[in-house]
Coordinates of C-alpha atoms in Angstrom, one line a residue:
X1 CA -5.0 11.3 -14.5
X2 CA -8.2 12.7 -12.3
X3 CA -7.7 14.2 -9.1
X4 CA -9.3 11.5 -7.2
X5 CA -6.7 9.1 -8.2
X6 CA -4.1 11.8 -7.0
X7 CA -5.7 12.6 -3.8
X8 CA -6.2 8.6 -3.2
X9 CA -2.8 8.2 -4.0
X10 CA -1.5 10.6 -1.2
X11 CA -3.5 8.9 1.1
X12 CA -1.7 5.8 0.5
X13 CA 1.5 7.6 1.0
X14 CA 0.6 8.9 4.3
X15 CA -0.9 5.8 5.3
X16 CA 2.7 3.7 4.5
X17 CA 5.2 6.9 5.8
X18 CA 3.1 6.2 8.8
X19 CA 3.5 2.9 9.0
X20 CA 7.1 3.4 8.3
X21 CA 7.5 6.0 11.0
X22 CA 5.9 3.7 14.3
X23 CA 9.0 1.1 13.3
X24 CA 11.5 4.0 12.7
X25 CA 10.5 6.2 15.7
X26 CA 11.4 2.6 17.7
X27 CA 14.8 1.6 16.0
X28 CA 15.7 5.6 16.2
X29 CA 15.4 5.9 19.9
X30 CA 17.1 2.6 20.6
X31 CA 20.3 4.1 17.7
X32 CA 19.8 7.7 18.7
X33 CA 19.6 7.1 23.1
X34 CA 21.4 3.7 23.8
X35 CA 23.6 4.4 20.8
X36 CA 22.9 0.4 19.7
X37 CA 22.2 -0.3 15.7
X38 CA 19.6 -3.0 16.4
X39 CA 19.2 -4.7 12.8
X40 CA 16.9 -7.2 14.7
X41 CA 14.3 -4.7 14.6
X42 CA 12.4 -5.7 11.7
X43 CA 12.2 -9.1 13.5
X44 CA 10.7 -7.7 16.4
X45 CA 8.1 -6.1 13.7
X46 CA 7.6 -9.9 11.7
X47 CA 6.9 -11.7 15.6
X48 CA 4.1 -8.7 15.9
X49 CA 2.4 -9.7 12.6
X50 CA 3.1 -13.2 13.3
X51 CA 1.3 -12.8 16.8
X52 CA -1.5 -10.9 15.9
X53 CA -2.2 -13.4 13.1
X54 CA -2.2 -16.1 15.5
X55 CA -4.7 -14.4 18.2
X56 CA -6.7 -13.3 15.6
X57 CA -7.8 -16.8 14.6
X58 CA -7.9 -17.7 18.3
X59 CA -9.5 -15.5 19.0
X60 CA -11.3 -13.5 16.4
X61 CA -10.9 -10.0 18.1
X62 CA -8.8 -7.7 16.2
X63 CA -8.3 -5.4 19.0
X64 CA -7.1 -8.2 21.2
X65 CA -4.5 -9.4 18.4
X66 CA -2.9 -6.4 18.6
X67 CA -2.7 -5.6 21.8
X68 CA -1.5 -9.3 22.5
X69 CA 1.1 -8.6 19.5
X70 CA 2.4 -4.9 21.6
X71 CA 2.8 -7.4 24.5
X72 CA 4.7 -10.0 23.7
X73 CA 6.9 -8.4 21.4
X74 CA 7.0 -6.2 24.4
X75 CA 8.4 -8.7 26.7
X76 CA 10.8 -11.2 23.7
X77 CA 11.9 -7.5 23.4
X78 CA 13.2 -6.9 27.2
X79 CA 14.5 -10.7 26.9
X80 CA 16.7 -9.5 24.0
X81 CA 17.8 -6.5 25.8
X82 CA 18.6 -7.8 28.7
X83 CA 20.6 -11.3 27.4
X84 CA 22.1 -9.6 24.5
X85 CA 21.7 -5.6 23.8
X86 CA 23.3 -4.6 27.0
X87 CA 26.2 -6.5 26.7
X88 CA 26.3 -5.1 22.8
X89 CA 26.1 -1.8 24.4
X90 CA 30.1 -2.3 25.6
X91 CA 30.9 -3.2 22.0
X92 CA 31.7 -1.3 18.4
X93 CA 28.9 -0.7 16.3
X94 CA 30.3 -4.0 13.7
X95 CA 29.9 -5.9 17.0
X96 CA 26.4 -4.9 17.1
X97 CA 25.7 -5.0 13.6
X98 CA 26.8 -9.1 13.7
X99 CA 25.0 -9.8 16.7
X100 CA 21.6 -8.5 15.9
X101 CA 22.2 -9.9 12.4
X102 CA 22.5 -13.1 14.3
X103 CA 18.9 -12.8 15.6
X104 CA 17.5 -12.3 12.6
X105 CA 18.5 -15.7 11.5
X106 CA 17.6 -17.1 14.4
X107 CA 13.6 -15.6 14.1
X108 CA 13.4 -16.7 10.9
X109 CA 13.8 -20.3 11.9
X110 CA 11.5 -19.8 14.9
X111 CA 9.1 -18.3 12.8
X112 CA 9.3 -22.1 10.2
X113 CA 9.9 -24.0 13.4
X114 CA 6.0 -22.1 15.0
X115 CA 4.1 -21.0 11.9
X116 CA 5.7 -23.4 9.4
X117 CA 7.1 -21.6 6.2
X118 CA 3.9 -20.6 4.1
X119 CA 3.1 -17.2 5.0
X120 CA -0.2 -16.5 7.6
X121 CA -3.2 -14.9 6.8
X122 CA -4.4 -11.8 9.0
X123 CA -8.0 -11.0 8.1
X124 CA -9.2 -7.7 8.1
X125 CA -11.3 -6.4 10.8
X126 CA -15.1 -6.6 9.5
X127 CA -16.2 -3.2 11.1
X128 CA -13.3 -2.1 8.8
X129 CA -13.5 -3.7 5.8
X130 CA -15.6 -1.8 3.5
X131 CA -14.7 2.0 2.3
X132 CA -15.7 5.3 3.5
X133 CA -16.9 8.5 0.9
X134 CA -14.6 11.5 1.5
X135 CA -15.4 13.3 -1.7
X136 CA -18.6 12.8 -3.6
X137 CA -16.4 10.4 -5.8
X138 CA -13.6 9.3 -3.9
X139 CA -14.1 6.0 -1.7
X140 CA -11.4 5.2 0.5
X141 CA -10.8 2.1 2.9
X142 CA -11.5 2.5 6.1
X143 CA -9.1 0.3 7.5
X144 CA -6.3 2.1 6.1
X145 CA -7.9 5.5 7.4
X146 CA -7.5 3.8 11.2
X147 CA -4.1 3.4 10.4
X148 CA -3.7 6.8 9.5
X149 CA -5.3 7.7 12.9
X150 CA -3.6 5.7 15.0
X151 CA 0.1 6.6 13.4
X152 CA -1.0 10.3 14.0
X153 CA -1.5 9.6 17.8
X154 CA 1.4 7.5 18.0
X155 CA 3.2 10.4 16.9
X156 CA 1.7 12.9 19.2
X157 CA 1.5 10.6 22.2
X158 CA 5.9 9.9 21.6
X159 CA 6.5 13.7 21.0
X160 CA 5.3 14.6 24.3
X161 CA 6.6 11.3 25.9
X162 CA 10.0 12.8 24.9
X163 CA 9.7 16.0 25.6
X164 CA 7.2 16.6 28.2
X165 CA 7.3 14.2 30.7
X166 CA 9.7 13.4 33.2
X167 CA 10.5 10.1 32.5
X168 CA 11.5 11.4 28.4
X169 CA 14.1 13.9 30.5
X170 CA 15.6 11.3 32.1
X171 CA 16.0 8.7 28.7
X172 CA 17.6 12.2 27.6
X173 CA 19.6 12.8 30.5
X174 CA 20.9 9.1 30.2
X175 CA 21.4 9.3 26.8
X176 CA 23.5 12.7 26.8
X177 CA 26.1 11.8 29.9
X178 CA 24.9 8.6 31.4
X179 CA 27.4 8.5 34.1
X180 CA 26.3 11.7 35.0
X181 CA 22.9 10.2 35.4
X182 CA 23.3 7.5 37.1
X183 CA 25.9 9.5 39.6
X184 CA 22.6 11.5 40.1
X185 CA 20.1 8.5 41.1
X186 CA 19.0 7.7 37.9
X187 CA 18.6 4.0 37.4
X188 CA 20.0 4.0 33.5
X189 CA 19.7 0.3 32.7
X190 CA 16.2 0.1 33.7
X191 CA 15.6 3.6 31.1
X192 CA 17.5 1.9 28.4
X193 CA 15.2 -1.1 29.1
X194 CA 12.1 0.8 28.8
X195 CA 13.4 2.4 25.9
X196 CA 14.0 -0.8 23.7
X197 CA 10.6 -2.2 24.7
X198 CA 8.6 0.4 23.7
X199 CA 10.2 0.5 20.6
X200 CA 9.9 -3.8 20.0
X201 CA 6.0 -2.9 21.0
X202 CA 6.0 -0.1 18.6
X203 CA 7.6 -2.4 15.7
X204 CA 4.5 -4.6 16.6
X205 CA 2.1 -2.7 16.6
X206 CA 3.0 -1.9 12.9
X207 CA 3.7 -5.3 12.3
X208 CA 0.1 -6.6 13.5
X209 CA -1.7 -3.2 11.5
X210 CA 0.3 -4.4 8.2
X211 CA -1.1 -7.4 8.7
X212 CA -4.2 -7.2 6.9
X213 CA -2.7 -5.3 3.6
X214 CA 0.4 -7.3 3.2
X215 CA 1.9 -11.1 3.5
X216 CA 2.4 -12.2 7.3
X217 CA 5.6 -14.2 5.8
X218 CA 9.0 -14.7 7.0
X219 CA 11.5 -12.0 5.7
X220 CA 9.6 -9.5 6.1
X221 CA 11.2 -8.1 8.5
X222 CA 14.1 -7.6 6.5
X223 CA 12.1 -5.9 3.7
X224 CA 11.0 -2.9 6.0
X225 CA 14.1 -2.5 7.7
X226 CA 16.4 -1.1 4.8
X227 CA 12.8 1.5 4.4
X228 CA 13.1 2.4 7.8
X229 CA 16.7 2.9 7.7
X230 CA 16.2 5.5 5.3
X231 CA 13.9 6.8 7.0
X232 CA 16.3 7.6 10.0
X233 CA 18.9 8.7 8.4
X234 CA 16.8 11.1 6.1
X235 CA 15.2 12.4 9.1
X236 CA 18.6 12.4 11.3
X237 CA 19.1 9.6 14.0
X238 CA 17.9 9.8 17.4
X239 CA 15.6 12.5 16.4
X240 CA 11.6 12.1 16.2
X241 CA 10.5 14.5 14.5
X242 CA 13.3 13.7 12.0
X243 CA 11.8 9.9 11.6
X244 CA 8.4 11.1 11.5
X245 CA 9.2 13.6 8.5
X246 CA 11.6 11.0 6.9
X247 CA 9.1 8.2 7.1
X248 CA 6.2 10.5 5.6
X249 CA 8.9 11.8 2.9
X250 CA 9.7 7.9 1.8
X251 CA 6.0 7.0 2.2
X252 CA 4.9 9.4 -0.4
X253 CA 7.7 9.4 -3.1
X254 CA 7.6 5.4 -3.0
X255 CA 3.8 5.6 -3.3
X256 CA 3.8 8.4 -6.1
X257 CA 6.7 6.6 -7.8
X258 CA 5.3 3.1 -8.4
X259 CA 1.4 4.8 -8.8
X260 CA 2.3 7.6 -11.3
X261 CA 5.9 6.3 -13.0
X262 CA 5.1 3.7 -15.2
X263 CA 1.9 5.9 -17.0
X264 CA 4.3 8.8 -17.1
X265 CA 6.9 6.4 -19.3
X266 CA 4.0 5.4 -21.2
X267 CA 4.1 8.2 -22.8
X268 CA 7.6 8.1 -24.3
X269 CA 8.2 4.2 -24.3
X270 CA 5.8 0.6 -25.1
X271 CA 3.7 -0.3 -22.1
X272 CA 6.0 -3.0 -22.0
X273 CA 9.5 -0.9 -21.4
X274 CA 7.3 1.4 -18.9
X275 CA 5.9 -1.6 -16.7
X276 CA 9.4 -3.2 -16.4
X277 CA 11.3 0.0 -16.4
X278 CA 8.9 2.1 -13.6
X279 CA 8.8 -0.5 -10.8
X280 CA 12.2 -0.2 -10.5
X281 CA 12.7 3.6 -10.9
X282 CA 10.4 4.3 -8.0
X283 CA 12.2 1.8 -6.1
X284 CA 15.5 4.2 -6.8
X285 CA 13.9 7.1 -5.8
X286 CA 14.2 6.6 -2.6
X287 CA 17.5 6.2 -2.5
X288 CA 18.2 9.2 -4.8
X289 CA 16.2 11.3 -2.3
X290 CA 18.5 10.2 0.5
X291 CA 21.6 11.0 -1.4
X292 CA 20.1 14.3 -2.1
X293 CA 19.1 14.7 1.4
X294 CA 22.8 14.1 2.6
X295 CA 24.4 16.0 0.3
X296 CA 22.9 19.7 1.8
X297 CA 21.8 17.8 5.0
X298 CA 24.8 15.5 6.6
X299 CA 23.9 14.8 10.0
X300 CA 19.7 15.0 8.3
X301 CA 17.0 16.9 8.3
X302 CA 16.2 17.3 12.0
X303 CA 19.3 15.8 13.6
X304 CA 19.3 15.1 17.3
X305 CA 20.3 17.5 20.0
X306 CA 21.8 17.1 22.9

């Protein structure tokens, strides 16, 4: 096993954990601030690929897909909140889970009912389609390198929306006591609003980047969801820092696990055990990391404060 397919490897793992972290860092705010467990999340990330998919044959700009995606994922975002999140908001968290459980049914059919049911193709950009030497003999795609990139601003640019700005006082303000806030002049619903948007244009942004290196298909929404609630419960819920260290932490042992597994059980079992046996082992992983996690860590690793 050479070092470059290690260090490639890791890349991929960071690359995915980033991924995973711009739809977690969304569906924790909206848990963590509104206190709302928004299963229709991962729909909000399918309409972004769908969208981008579509612009990008319109159009042939990949910049413009994506920013079309972030927009009106933004807006079928403030729709939802405003028809059916805010009234969720008064009810228990079963309440919540059936109702957004609802939407995801419903997107799926909208999606067959506008797309059709074969899955879409998003092309790759062309300026980012071939690879890039980082090491005399390691070629990596440049594509996935922008993603890197972009998820590292993304995370930088939320961290100091949240805790440096005004506006991230007041989501925490409304968050902690919001009839304390809204006693004080603070318009909460119109917060809570921008909160949920920003995260559906987040879950689209991701949506529309994943494009390219996975199927633009219905359900696949639901795929990256149960990820990303690992994520956020690794990392501890409402906390960004927590779903930025959670996502990169299930990025990398998902990618190391389904890379390095199977030749590891190679080397006691028949290629045939290890390549039925591995896939699924690094899909446990995960899972077993999580229960470790909560066993030392309850409320997670960087849990929320007040």
């Amino acid at each position: 096993m050479g070092y470059t397919l290690v260090l490639e490897q890791l890349l991929n793992g960071l690359q995915f954990g980033l991924m995973l972290f711009l739809i977690a860092a969304g569906l924790t705010l909206v848990f963590g601030i509104m206190d709302i467990l928004n299963l229709a999340h991962g729909s909000l990330y399918m309409a972004g690929a769908y969208v981008a998919a579509d612009t990008m044959q319109r159009t042939g700009s990949f910049v413009a897909a994506v920013c079309v995606a972030a927009l009106a994922t933004g807006v079928i975002g403030a729709i939802l909140e405003i028809v059916l999140i805010r009234r969720l908001a008064l009810r228990d968290h079963l309440a919540q889970v059936l109702g957004t459980y609802a939407v995801i049914l419903i997107a799926g059919d909208l999606v067959k009912m506008v797309w059709g049911p074969a899955p879409v193709m998003l092309a790759t950009p062309a300026a980012l389609s071939g690879p890039v030497r980082l090491l005399p003999d390691l070629m990596y795609s440049s594509y996935r390198l922008m993603i890197i990139a972009v998820g590292l601003l993304v995370a930088l640019g939320l961290y100091a929306f949240v805790t440096r700005t005004r506006a991230g006082v007041l989501v925490r303000a409304g968050a902690s006591n919001r009839q304390m806030a809204t006693l004080m002049g603070v318009r909460v619903p119109v917060l809570f609003l921008g909160v949920f948007c920003l995260g559906a244009m987040l879950a689209a942004v991701a949506g529309a980047l994943m494009g390219p290196l996975t199927a633009v298909q219905v359900g696949m929404g639901e795929e990256i969801l149960i990820l990303v609630l690992v994520c956020i419960v690794i990392g501890g819920i409402g906390s960004i820092r927590g779903a930025f260290v959670g996502a990169l932490l299930v990025g990398m042992v998902d990618t190391a696990g389904r890379a390095f597994l199977p030749s590891l059980l190679r080397q006691v079992f028949s290629p045939a055990v290890a390549g039925s046996v591995g896939p699924t082992l690094a899909a446990i992983s995960i899972y077993v990391l999580m229960a470790v996690v909560l066993i030392f860590r309850p409320a997670g690793l960087f849990p929320a404060r007040g």
